[in-house]
Short mmCIF file of C-alpha atoms in Angstrom, two decimals:
data_model
loop_
_atom_site.label_atom_id
_atom_site.label_comp_id
_atom_site.label_asym_id
_atom_site.label_seq_id
_atom_site.Cartn_x
_atom_site.Cartn_y
_atom_site.Cartn_z
CA MET O 26 11.98 17.12 -23.45
CA LYS O 27 8.78 15.95 -22.15
CA VAL O 28 7.92 18.60 -19.89
CA GLN O 29 5.63 18.18 -16.98
CA ALA O 30 3.94 19.89 -13.78
CA GLN O 31 4.36 18.83 -10.18
CA ILE O 32 2.86 20.56 -7.27
CA CYS O 33 5.53 21.02 -4.75
CA MET O 34 6.07 22.24 -1.31
CA VAL O 35 9.07 24.14 0.63
CA ILE O 36 9.63 24.08 4.36
CA ASN O 37 11.38 27.12 5.59
CA LEU O 38 13.02 25.42 8.94
CA ASP O 39 14.72 28.70 10.12
CA LYS O 40 10.65 29.54 11.18
CA CYS O 41 9.47 26.47 12.61
CA ILE O 42 8.89 26.86 16.01
CA GLY O 43 7.66 23.17 16.76
CA CYS O 44 4.58 24.03 17.52
CA HIS O 45 2.99 20.35 16.31
CA THR O 46 -0.37 22.32 14.86
CA CYS O 47 0.49 20.70 11.42
CA SER O 48 0.33 17.72 12.88
CA VAL O 49 -2.60 17.91 14.68
CA THR O 50 -5.06 19.14 12.15
CA CYS O 51 -3.62 16.45 9.83
CA LYS O 52 -4.25 14.23 12.37
CA ASN O 53 -7.99 15.22 12.52
CA VAL O 54 -8.74 15.71 8.74
CA TRP O 55 -6.98 12.34 7.72
CA THR O 56 -6.14 9.91 10.18
CA SER O 57 -8.56 10.27 13.09
CA ARG O 58 -10.08 7.02 12.10
CA LYS O 59 -10.31 3.37 13.28
CA GLY O 60 -6.50 1.58 12.51
CA MET O 61 -4.74 4.64 11.80
CA GLU O 62 -4.04 5.60 15.61
CA TYR O 63 -0.43 5.67 15.58
CA ALA O 64 0.09 6.62 11.86
CA TRP O 65 1.02 10.64 11.21
CA PHE O 66 1.01 11.69 7.54
CA ASN O 67 2.57 14.89 8.92
CA ASN O 68 5.07 14.93 12.14
CA VAL O 69 7.60 17.60 13.07
CA GLU O 70 10.90 15.95 14.36
CA THR O 71 13.35 17.54 16.87
CA LYS O 72 16.82 17.08 15.40
CA PRO O 73 19.40 15.84 15.95
CA GLY O 74 17.29 12.66 16.92
CA ILE O 75 15.89 9.28 15.87
CA GLY O 76 12.58 10.82 14.36
CA TYR O 77 9.29 8.83 13.64
CA PRO O 78 9.08 5.48 13.20
CA LYS O 79 12.63 5.23 15.36
CA LYS O 80 15.89 5.77 12.56
CA TRP O 81 13.67 6.08 9.71
CA GLU O 82 16.78 7.49 7.82
CA ASP O 83 19.19 4.05 8.40
CA GLN O 84 18.70 2.52 5.10
CA GLU O 85 21.22 0.03 5.87
CA LYS O 86 18.55 -1.27 8.31
CA TRP O 87 15.74 -0.69 5.87
CA GLN O 88 16.80 -1.06 2.56
CA GLY O 89 14.52 1.97 1.30
CA GLY O 90 15.13 4.01 -1.73
CA TRP O 91 17.67 3.32 -4.91
CA GLU O 92 20.68 2.40 -5.52
CA VAL O 93 23.18 1.83 -8.61
CA LYS O 94 24.12 -0.81 -10.29
CA ASP O 95 25.30 -0.94 -13.77
CA GLY O 96 24.84 2.48 -14.22
CA LYS O 97 20.84 2.20 -13.34
CA ALA O 98 18.86 2.39 -10.43
CA VAL O 99 17.06 -0.16 -8.95
CA LEU O 100 15.58 -0.65 -5.97
CA ARG O 101 17.72 -1.65 -2.78
CA HIS O 102 14.89 -3.39 -1.40
CA GLY O 103 15.23 -5.52 -4.09
CA ASN O 104 13.67 -6.42 -7.83
CA ARG O 105 10.18 -7.51 -8.90
CA PRO O 106 10.85 -11.45 -8.63
CA THR O 107 12.81 -10.70 -5.59
CA ILE O 108 9.43 -8.58 -4.05
CA LEU O 109 7.03 -11.12 -5.10
CA GLY O 110 9.08 -13.63 -3.45
CA LYS O 111 8.82 -12.55 -0.28
CA LEU O 112 5.10 -11.00 -0.46
CA PHE O 113 4.55 -13.06 3.00
CA SER O 114 7.67 -11.78 4.52
CA SER O 115 8.68 -8.48 5.22
CA PRO O 116 12.09 -8.64 7.65
CA ARG O 117 12.49 -4.68 6.20
CA GLN O 118 9.70 -3.16 7.27
CA PRO O 119 8.84 -1.35 10.72
CA GLU O 120 7.48 -3.34 13.59
CA VAL O 121 4.69 -1.25 15.83
CA LYS O 122 7.73 -0.94 18.48
CA ASP O 123 9.85 1.16 15.93
CA TYR O 124 6.71 3.55 15.61
CA TYR O 125 4.97 3.26 19.07
CA GLU O 126 1.92 2.24 20.79
CA PRO O 127 -1.13 4.18 20.50
CA PHE O 128 -2.31 5.27 24.04
CA THR O 129 -5.55 7.50 25.55
CA PHE O 130 -6.22 7.98 29.39
CA ASP O 131 -8.43 6.77 30.99
CA PHE O 132 -10.36 10.40 31.55
CA ASP O 133 -14.16 8.81 32.67
CA THR O 134 -11.95 8.34 36.37
CA LEU O 135 -11.56 11.96 36.45
CA LYS O 136 -14.87 12.95 35.47
CA GLN O 137 -16.64 10.11 37.36
CA SER O 138 -14.50 9.46 40.87
CA LEU O 139 -16.46 10.29 43.92
CA ARG O 140 -14.91 12.51 46.76
CA ARG O 141 -11.85 10.82 47.92
CA LYS O 142 -8.80 11.97 50.00
CA THR O 143 -6.40 11.59 47.35
CA ALA O 144 -6.65 13.25 43.81
CA PRO O 145 -8.21 10.75 41.10
CA THR O 146 -5.48 9.58 38.36
CA ALA O 147 -5.86 9.29 34.78
CA ARG O 148 -4.14 5.88 33.79
CA PRO O 149 -3.05 5.39 30.13
CA TYR O 150 -4.37 2.48 27.93
CA SER O 151 -3.52 1.25 24.79
CA ILE O 152 -5.64 2.43 22.00
CA ALA O 153 -4.73 -0.61 19.91
CA THR O 154 -5.63 -3.73 22.18
CA GLY O 155 -7.75 -1.63 25.17
CA LYS O 156 -5.73 -2.87 28.10
CA ARG O 157 -4.46 -0.78 31.15
CA MET O 158 -0.65 0.58 30.64
CA ASP O 159 1.69 0.24 33.39
CA LYS O 160 3.31 3.32 32.01
CA VAL O 161 4.35 5.12 28.68
CA GLU O 162 7.49 4.94 27.39
CA ASP O 163 7.43 6.15 23.22
CA GLY O 164 5.43 8.18 20.77
CA PRO O 165 5.29 10.18 18.07
CA ASN O 166 7.28 12.90 19.59
CA TRP O 167 9.51 11.32 22.18
CA GLU O 168 12.24 13.48 21.52
CA ASP O 169 10.29 17.01 21.18
CA ASN O 170 13.02 20.00 22.37
CA LEU O 171 15.95 17.59 22.91
CA ALA O 172 13.92 15.30 25.51
CA GLY O 173 15.32 12.24 26.68
CA PRO O 174 19.33 11.16 27.20
CA PHE O 175 21.95 12.37 24.47
CA ALA O 176 22.71 8.42 24.30
CA ALA O 177 19.55 7.72 22.36
CA ARG O 178 19.44 11.06 20.15
CA SER O 179 22.97 10.23 19.00
CA ALA O 180 21.64 7.71 17.48
CA ASP O 181 20.78 9.57 15.03
CA PRO O 182 22.29 8.52 11.51
CA ASN O 183 23.25 11.95 10.53
CA LEU O 184 25.62 11.81 13.25
CA LYS O 185 27.47 8.80 12.67
CA GLY O 186 31.44 9.27 11.84
CA THR O 187 30.87 12.53 13.09
CA ASP O 188 32.73 14.40 16.24
CA THR O 189 29.93 14.29 19.31
CA VAL O 190 31.77 15.75 21.67
CA GLY O 191 30.47 18.08 23.48
CA TYR O 192 26.96 17.93 22.19
CA GLU O 193 25.78 15.60 25.47
CA GLU O 194 26.32 18.72 27.21
CA PHE O 195 23.02 20.76 26.78
CA GLU O 196 25.06 24.46 26.67
CA ALA O 197 26.75 22.57 23.50
CA SER O 198 23.97 21.27 21.96
CA PHE O 199 22.08 22.12 19.11
CA MET O 200 18.72 21.63 17.64
CA PHE O 201 16.28 22.82 15.35
CA TYR O 202 12.57 20.93 14.23
CA LEU O 203 11.68 19.16 11.09
CA PRO O 204 8.19 18.76 9.89
CA ARG O 205 7.78 15.56 7.51
CA LEU O 206 5.20 14.34 5.15
CA CYS O 207 5.52 12.32 2.11
CA GLU O 208 7.49 13.60 -0.19
CA HIS O 209 5.55 13.41 -3.54
CA CYS O 210 8.86 12.05 -5.45
CA LEU O 211 9.40 12.41 -8.99
CA HIS O 212 10.92 9.04 -9.27
CA PRO O 213 8.83 7.50 -6.39
CA SER O 214 10.23 3.74 -5.07
CA CYS O 215 6.95 2.84 -3.48
CA ALA O 216 5.27 3.11 -6.88
CA ALA O 217 8.21 0.96 -8.17
CA SER O 218 7.61 -1.92 -5.16
CA CYS O 219 3.96 -2.07 -5.23
CA PRO O 220 3.13 -5.48 -6.65
CA SER O 221 -0.82 -4.73 -6.91
CA GLY O 222 0.42 -1.28 -9.20
CA ALA O 223 -1.97 0.05 -6.60
CA ILE O 224 0.13 3.12 -6.15
CA TYR O 225 0.44 5.88 -9.29
CA LYS O 226 1.84 9.28 -9.68
CA ARG O 227 -0.69 11.95 -10.89
CA SER O 228 0.19 13.53 -14.41
CA GLU O 229 -1.57 16.23 -14.02
CA ASP O 230 0.07 17.30 -10.22
CA GLY O 231 2.44 14.88 -9.46
CA VAL O 232 0.52 13.85 -6.13
CA VAL O 233 1.36 10.45 -5.47
CA LEU O 234 -1.54 8.07 -4.75
CA ILE O 235 -2.79 4.57 -3.85
CA ASP O 236 -5.73 3.29 -5.56
CA GLN O 237 -7.54 1.96 -2.72
CA ASP O 238 -9.14 -0.62 -4.54
CA LYS O 239 -6.06 -2.10 -6.02
CA CYS O 240 -4.11 -2.30 -2.91
CA ARG O 241 -4.21 -6.05 -1.40
CA GLY O 242 -1.96 -4.92 1.35
CA TRP O 243 1.11 -6.71 0.98
CA ARG O 244 2.88 -3.66 2.30
CA GLN O 245 6.12 -3.76 0.04
CA CYS O 246 5.65 0.17 -0.79
CA ILE O 247 6.23 0.74 3.28
CA SER O 248 9.11 -1.09 3.48
CA ALA O 249 10.81 0.45 -0.38
CA CYS O 250 9.98 3.89 0.97
CA PRO O 251 12.63 5.72 2.51
CA TYR O 252 11.06 8.51 4.49
CA LYS O 253 8.70 5.82 5.76
CA LYS O 254 5.90 7.58 5.19
CA ILE O 255 3.17 5.14 4.05
CA TYR O 256 1.26 3.30 7.00
CA PHE O 257 -0.27 0.26 7.04
CA ASN O 258 -4.22 0.46 8.36
CA PRO O 259 -4.50 -3.31 10.03
CA ALA O 260 -8.72 -2.40 9.99
CA ARG O 261 -9.04 -2.19 6.36
CA ASN O 262 -5.67 -4.40 5.56
CA LYS O 263 -4.85 -1.24 3.24
CA SER O 264 -1.85 0.64 3.13
CA GLU O 265 -2.49 4.97 3.18
CA LYS O 266 -0.21 7.64 3.01
CA CYS O 267 -0.51 11.62 2.66
CA ILE O 268 -2.67 12.86 0.03
CA PHE O 269 -0.85 15.93 -0.28
CA CYS O 270 -4.80 17.40 0.67
CA TYR O 271 -5.58 16.87 -3.27
CA PRO O 272 -9.20 17.81 -2.97
CA ARG O 273 -8.23 21.55 -1.68
CA ILE O 274 -4.97 21.52 -3.95
CA GLU O 275 -8.06 20.69 -6.86
CA SER O 276 -9.78 24.15 -5.53
CA GLY O 277 -6.69 26.14 -5.56
CA GLU O 278 -6.52 25.86 -1.95
CA PRO O 279 -3.35 24.95 0.22
CA THR O 280 -3.26 21.53 2.08
CA ILE O 281 -4.40 21.48 5.48
CA CYS O 282 -0.92 21.48 6.90
CA SER O 283 0.30 24.55 5.19
CA GLU O 284 -2.86 26.94 5.49
CA SER O 285 -2.99 25.74 9.85
CA CYS O 286 0.88 27.16 9.88
CA VAL O 287 1.63 29.07 12.91
CA GLY O 288 4.81 30.35 11.91
CA ARG O 289 3.61 30.79 8.01
CA VAL O 290 6.72 28.55 7.30
CA ARG O 291 5.44 26.58 4.49
CA TYR O 292 5.07 27.33 0.72
CA LEU O 293 3.34 25.97 -2.26
CA GLY O 294 3.60 26.03 -5.82
CA VAL O 295 4.04 24.95 -9.59
CA VAL O 296 7.31 23.35 -10.85
CA LEU O 297 7.99 22.03 -14.34
CA PHE O 298 10.22 19.23 -14.84
CA ASP O 299 11.42 17.06 -17.57
CA ALA O 300 10.30 13.75 -16.72
CA GLU O 301 12.60 12.10 -19.85
CA LYS O 302 15.65 13.09 -18.01
CA ILE O 303 14.47 11.13 -14.30
CA GLU O 304 15.75 8.04 -15.04
CA ASP O 305 19.05 9.23 -15.61
CA TYR O 306 19.52 11.93 -13.28
CA SER O 307 18.33 9.33 -10.46
CA ALA O 308 21.47 7.03 -11.06
CA ALA O 309 23.87 10.47 -11.09
CA PRO O 310 26.68 10.30 -8.61
CA GLU O 311 25.88 10.60 -5.07
CA ASN O 312 27.52 14.31 -4.75
CA GLU O 313 25.85 15.01 -8.25
CA LEU O 314 22.56 13.99 -7.36
CA TYR O 315 21.46 17.97 -5.63
CA GLU O 316 22.23 19.24 -8.74
CA ARG O 317 20.88 17.21 -11.23
CA GLN O 318 17.62 17.41 -9.61
CA LEU O 319 17.77 21.00 -9.90
CA ASP O 320 18.75 21.16 -13.21
CA LEU O 321 15.10 18.44 -13.75
CA ILE O 322 13.64 21.95 -13.25
CA LEU O 323 12.51 24.17 -15.92
CA ASP O 324 12.66 27.55 -16.86
CA PRO O 325 9.04 28.52 -16.87
CA PHE O 326 9.84 32.00 -18.76
CA ASP O 327 11.62 30.01 -21.51
CA PRO O 328 9.70 30.46 -24.68
CA GLU O 329 10.64 26.96 -25.90
CA VAL O 330 9.92 25.08 -22.44
CA GLN O 331 6.25 26.74 -22.60
CA ARG O 332 5.50 25.70 -26.55
CA ALA O 333 6.58 22.43 -25.22
CA ALA O 334 4.75 22.23 -21.90
CA LEU O 335 1.37 23.23 -24.03
CA ARG O 336 2.25 20.68 -26.38
CA ASP O 337 2.65 18.25 -23.17
CA GLY O 338 -0.61 18.81 -22.28
CA ILE O 339 -0.11 21.69 -19.75
CA SER O 340 -2.36 24.28 -19.33
CA GLN O 341 -1.94 27.96 -19.28
CA ASN O 342 -3.48 28.42 -15.55
CA PHE O 343 -0.57 25.67 -14.64
CA ILE O 344 2.18 27.76 -16.82
CA ASP O 345 1.21 30.81 -15.20
CA ALA O 346 1.46 29.13 -12.18
CA ALA O 347 5.31 28.34 -12.59
CA GLN O 348 5.76 31.95 -13.30
CA ASN O 349 4.68 33.08 -9.77
CA SER O 350 5.53 30.25 -8.06
CA PRO O 351 7.08 30.59 -4.89
CA THR O 352 8.85 27.18 -5.10
CA TYR O 353 10.42 27.77 -8.01
CA LYS O 354 12.05 31.08 -6.49
CA LEU O 355 13.22 29.51 -3.50
CA MET O 356 14.50 26.34 -4.89
CA LYS O 357 16.00 26.86 -8.61
CA GLU O 358 16.17 31.03 -8.57
CA TRP O 359 17.77 32.07 -5.44
CA LYS O 360 18.80 28.17 -4.73
CA ILE O 361 18.30 28.35 -0.50
CA ALA O 362 15.94 25.37 -1.15
CA PHE O 363 17.38 21.56 -0.67
CA PRO O 364 15.54 18.42 -1.27
CA LEU O 365 15.65 15.45 1.85
CA HIS O 366 18.13 13.38 1.84
CA PRO O 367 18.49 13.27 -2.13
CA GLU O 368 20.85 10.19 -1.76
CA TYR O 369 17.37 7.81 -1.53
CA ARG O 370 17.36 8.67 -5.24
CA THR O 371 13.29 9.15 -4.97
CA LEU O 372 13.87 12.89 -6.40
CA PRO O 373 11.89 14.42 -3.55
CA MET O 374 9.65 17.18 -3.91
CA VAL O 375 9.45 18.85 -0.53
CA TRP O 376 12.29 21.28 -0.07
CA TYR O 377 13.68 22.55 2.93
CA VAL O 378 15.33 26.01 3.92
CA PRO O 379 18.03 25.28 6.31
CA PRO O 380 18.25 26.88 9.85
CA LEU O 381 20.21 29.64 10.87
CA SER O 382 22.58 29.59 14.22
CA PRO O 383 23.60 32.88 14.01
CA LEU O 384 27.45 32.63 15.83
CA GLY O 385 30.70 34.89 14.79
CA HIS O 386 31.19 37.96 12.42
CA GLN O 387 29.36 37.49 9.96
CA ASP O 388 28.73 41.62 9.69
CA VAL O 389 32.45 42.01 9.29
CA PRO O 390 33.22 41.05 5.71
CA GLU O 391 36.78 39.60 6.27
CA GLN O 392 34.98 36.93 8.67
CA PHE O 393 31.63 36.36 7.16
CA PHE O 394 31.99 33.11 5.46
CA ALA O 395 34.36 32.34 9.11
CA GLY O 396 31.27 32.86 11.14
CA ILE O 397 28.68 30.90 9.24
CA ASP O 398 31.31 27.70 9.65
CA ASP O 399 31.12 28.67 13.50
CA MET O 400 27.42 28.48 13.76
CA ARG O 401 26.06 26.44 16.46
CA ILE O 402 24.13 24.08 13.99
CA PRO O 403 27.29 22.19 12.20
CA LEU O 404 27.10 22.56 8.08
CA GLU O 405 28.41 19.22 8.00
CA TYR O 406 24.59 17.93 9.93
CA LEU O 407 22.66 20.28 7.31
CA ALA O 408 24.59 19.01 4.36
CA ARG O 409 23.96 15.18 5.51
CA LEU O 410 20.26 15.89 5.59
CA LEU O 411 19.95 18.38 2.50
CA THR O 412 22.51 17.78 -0.06
CA ALA O 413 23.95 14.19 0.10
CA GLY O 414 26.76 15.87 2.22
CA ASP O 415 27.63 18.86 0.13
CA GLN O 416 28.70 21.45 2.07
CA LYS O 417 29.72 23.89 -0.38
CA VAL O 418 25.73 24.87 -1.41
CA ILE O 419 24.22 24.96 2.07
CA ARG O 420 27.16 26.98 3.07
CA GLU O 421 26.48 29.80 0.27
CA ALA O 422 22.73 29.40 0.79
CA LEU O 423 23.62 30.12 4.52
CA GLY O 424 25.48 32.93 3.34
CA LYS O 425 22.49 34.87 1.28
CA LEU O 426 20.51 33.83 4.02
CA VAL O 427 22.66 35.96 6.68
CA ALA O 428 23.21 38.53 4.28
CA LEU O 429 19.87 39.54 3.93
CA ARG O 430 20.02 39.56 7.93
CA ILE O 431 22.19 41.71 8.04
CA TYR O 432 20.99 43.41 4.76
CA MET O 433 17.33 44.35 6.08
CA ARG O 434 18.72 45.16 9.82
CA GLY O 435 20.55 48.09 7.95
CA LYS O 436 18.03 49.47 6.09
CA THR O 437 16.02 49.46 9.17
CA LEU O 438 18.63 50.52 11.28
CA GLY O 439 20.00 53.55 8.81
CA ASP O 440 23.15 51.70 8.85
CA GLU O 441 25.78 51.76 5.85
CA ILE O 442 26.07 48.08 4.54
CA SER O 443 29.18 46.84 3.54
CA PRO O 444 28.92 46.00 -0.68
CA ASP O 445 31.69 43.74 0.00
CA ILE O 446 29.51 41.77 2.42
CA LEU O 447 26.70 41.22 -0.40
CA GLU O 448 29.44 40.39 -3.03
CA LYS O 449 30.22 37.61 -0.64
CA ALA O 450 27.31 36.40 -0.52
CA GLY O 451 26.34 36.33 -4.40
CA VAL O 452 23.55 38.43 -3.79
CA THR O 453 22.13 41.73 -4.83
CA PRO O 454 19.71 43.92 -3.30
CA GLU O 455 17.47 43.51 -5.39
CA GLU O 456 17.53 40.47 -4.53
CA LEU O 457 17.58 40.37 -1.01
CA THR O 458 14.40 42.59 -0.96
CA ALA O 459 12.44 40.03 -3.46
CA MET O 460 13.68 37.07 -0.08
CA TYR O 461 12.91 39.36 2.55
CA LYS O 462 8.86 39.89 0.91
CA LEU O 463 8.27 35.81 0.39
CA LEU O 464 10.91 34.90 3.52
CA ALA O 465 9.64 37.35 6.14
CA ILE O 466 6.42 39.23 5.40
CA ALA O 467 4.69 37.52 2.75
CA ASP O 468 0.86 36.88 2.66
CA PHE O 469 -1.45 33.79 1.96
CA LYS O 470 -1.30 34.65 -1.66
CA ASP O 471 2.24 34.97 -2.28
CA ARG O 472 2.66 31.68 -0.11
CA PHE O 473 0.67 29.46 -2.02
CA VAL O 474 0.26 29.62 -6.13
CA ILE O 475 -2.26 27.30 -7.20
CA PRO O 476 -3.91 26.82 -9.82
CA THR O 477 -6.91 24.63 -10.00
CA ALA O 478 -7.76 21.83 -11.73
CA PRO O 479 -5.84 21.18 -14.44
CA ALA O 480 -8.75 22.17 -17.07
CA VAL O 481 -12.10 22.54 -16.77
CA ARG O 482 -13.65 19.10 -16.62
CA GLU O 483 -16.94 17.76 -16.06
CA GLU O 484 -17.60 16.27 -12.39
CA ALA O 485 -17.10 12.83 -14.00
CA GLU O 486 -13.50 13.39 -15.01
CA LEU O 487 -13.01 15.32 -11.69
CA PHE O 488 -13.47 12.15 -10.18
CA ALA O 489 -11.58 9.73 -12.45
CA LEU O 490 -8.87 12.08 -11.18
CA ARG O 491 -9.36 10.76 -7.56
CA THR O 492 -9.09 6.68 -8.89
CA GLY O 493 -9.86 4.17 -6.05
CA LEU O 494 -10.06 6.75 -3.36
CA GLY O 495 -13.18 6.70 -1.98
CA PHE O 496 -14.76 9.24 -3.66
CA GLU O 497 -16.61 7.18 -6.47
CA GLY O 498 -18.64 5.05 -4.04
CA GLU O 499 -18.73 7.65 -1.11
CA ASP O 500 -20.68 5.76 1.24
CA LYS O 501 -22.35 9.61 2.64
CA GLU O 502 -23.85 8.51 5.82
CA ASN O 503 -20.56 6.72 7.12
CA GLY O 504 -17.95 8.69 5.19
CA LEU O 505 -15.23 8.33 2.80
CA PHE O 506 -14.13 5.00 4.96
CA GLY O 507 -17.87 3.34 5.82
CA GLY O 508 -17.29 4.68 9.25
CA LEU O 509 -14.11 2.73 9.65
#
């Protein structure tokens, strides 16, 4: 057993209101410079929909992530000789049209226009070319709140092969919001595909970063990432991605998207995992991938795990944080959070609590799970998104969330709660009380349990953690990237 620590995130989709505050704050902090106008390290998609970039989930097209050959996980994008052979050609890489052409409006016309009979208008123009655009036809959030015709949204790969009859009618449709960022995977395909060796995963906290000194702009990482969360900056000829706000994490503060979240849907915490099992577990049969990834996460209260963690260089404050981790509770203890598309075999570490859409009679014990099966958001869709098609575990998680609502409503109104409901959901009153405190009324320190840097370090050692990210020779006048 080789114990490592991972700072991970859980997002409660049942509470996300689609306000995009997380996207805007991330944009202002990390991608507001030249060359990154089109890039959103964090974006919020409306599902069902094809997302940003378009159809990013269609791995038949993009060939991202891993596949199993001869019992081992290998890059779908190709092995190292294959990657080296196509350095100057990236046929599986998204084009600008798959993202969108960044645009703004000619607001000076509104501010400086002379008095006239008709009101002046601000015409759109391209940030990339500086030329006027006839009309805006696309954007990173084009499907927000079910915008656009159903024919376009129905191209969502998660709907492939399902009966979509009726969903084209607004009254019968379903939707929820899906915030997305880099998954900071345990088995990152981007790192394995990089010809320059520029992408690395920090052993201290599991954050995946790109060494900007080593990056040569080959962009194979973009093709290999199944989540399409690496972006190419043409102004710098470098690939860039979400850095999990690691300068804040090192100081014990949450990521900017987490702190700014209006709905308080994000949770940050430490989990300990067995690094020796990654290769074997990533090659597991598709229907076992979620359970295998769950098995990777170790019990921080186990004395044997604690001794192994200390032996492998994990500090006591990380072990303490793992014991108080909200993400551990949601992922491992209560089993109500799930990884995004585990079938990509990257072992992602941003997990999601599935959304509820009550329908039926869940408060009647005999019809409890029948009501869950009749919910507006199909179990099949959620399973394709979060568990590689395993509807059973999604059904069990939704059952716990429904039982939580019934239990708290009963306590608030003084109604008697049938013990059969708790038994069917597989939860106790004590567990439901703890779940309520974390999911509904948790304050800042409960949602974000983040240890500071793994050990007391000299300033030079902290800079060493940030290899190639601009902090070593920072231009004090022009900022992190020399004014670009």
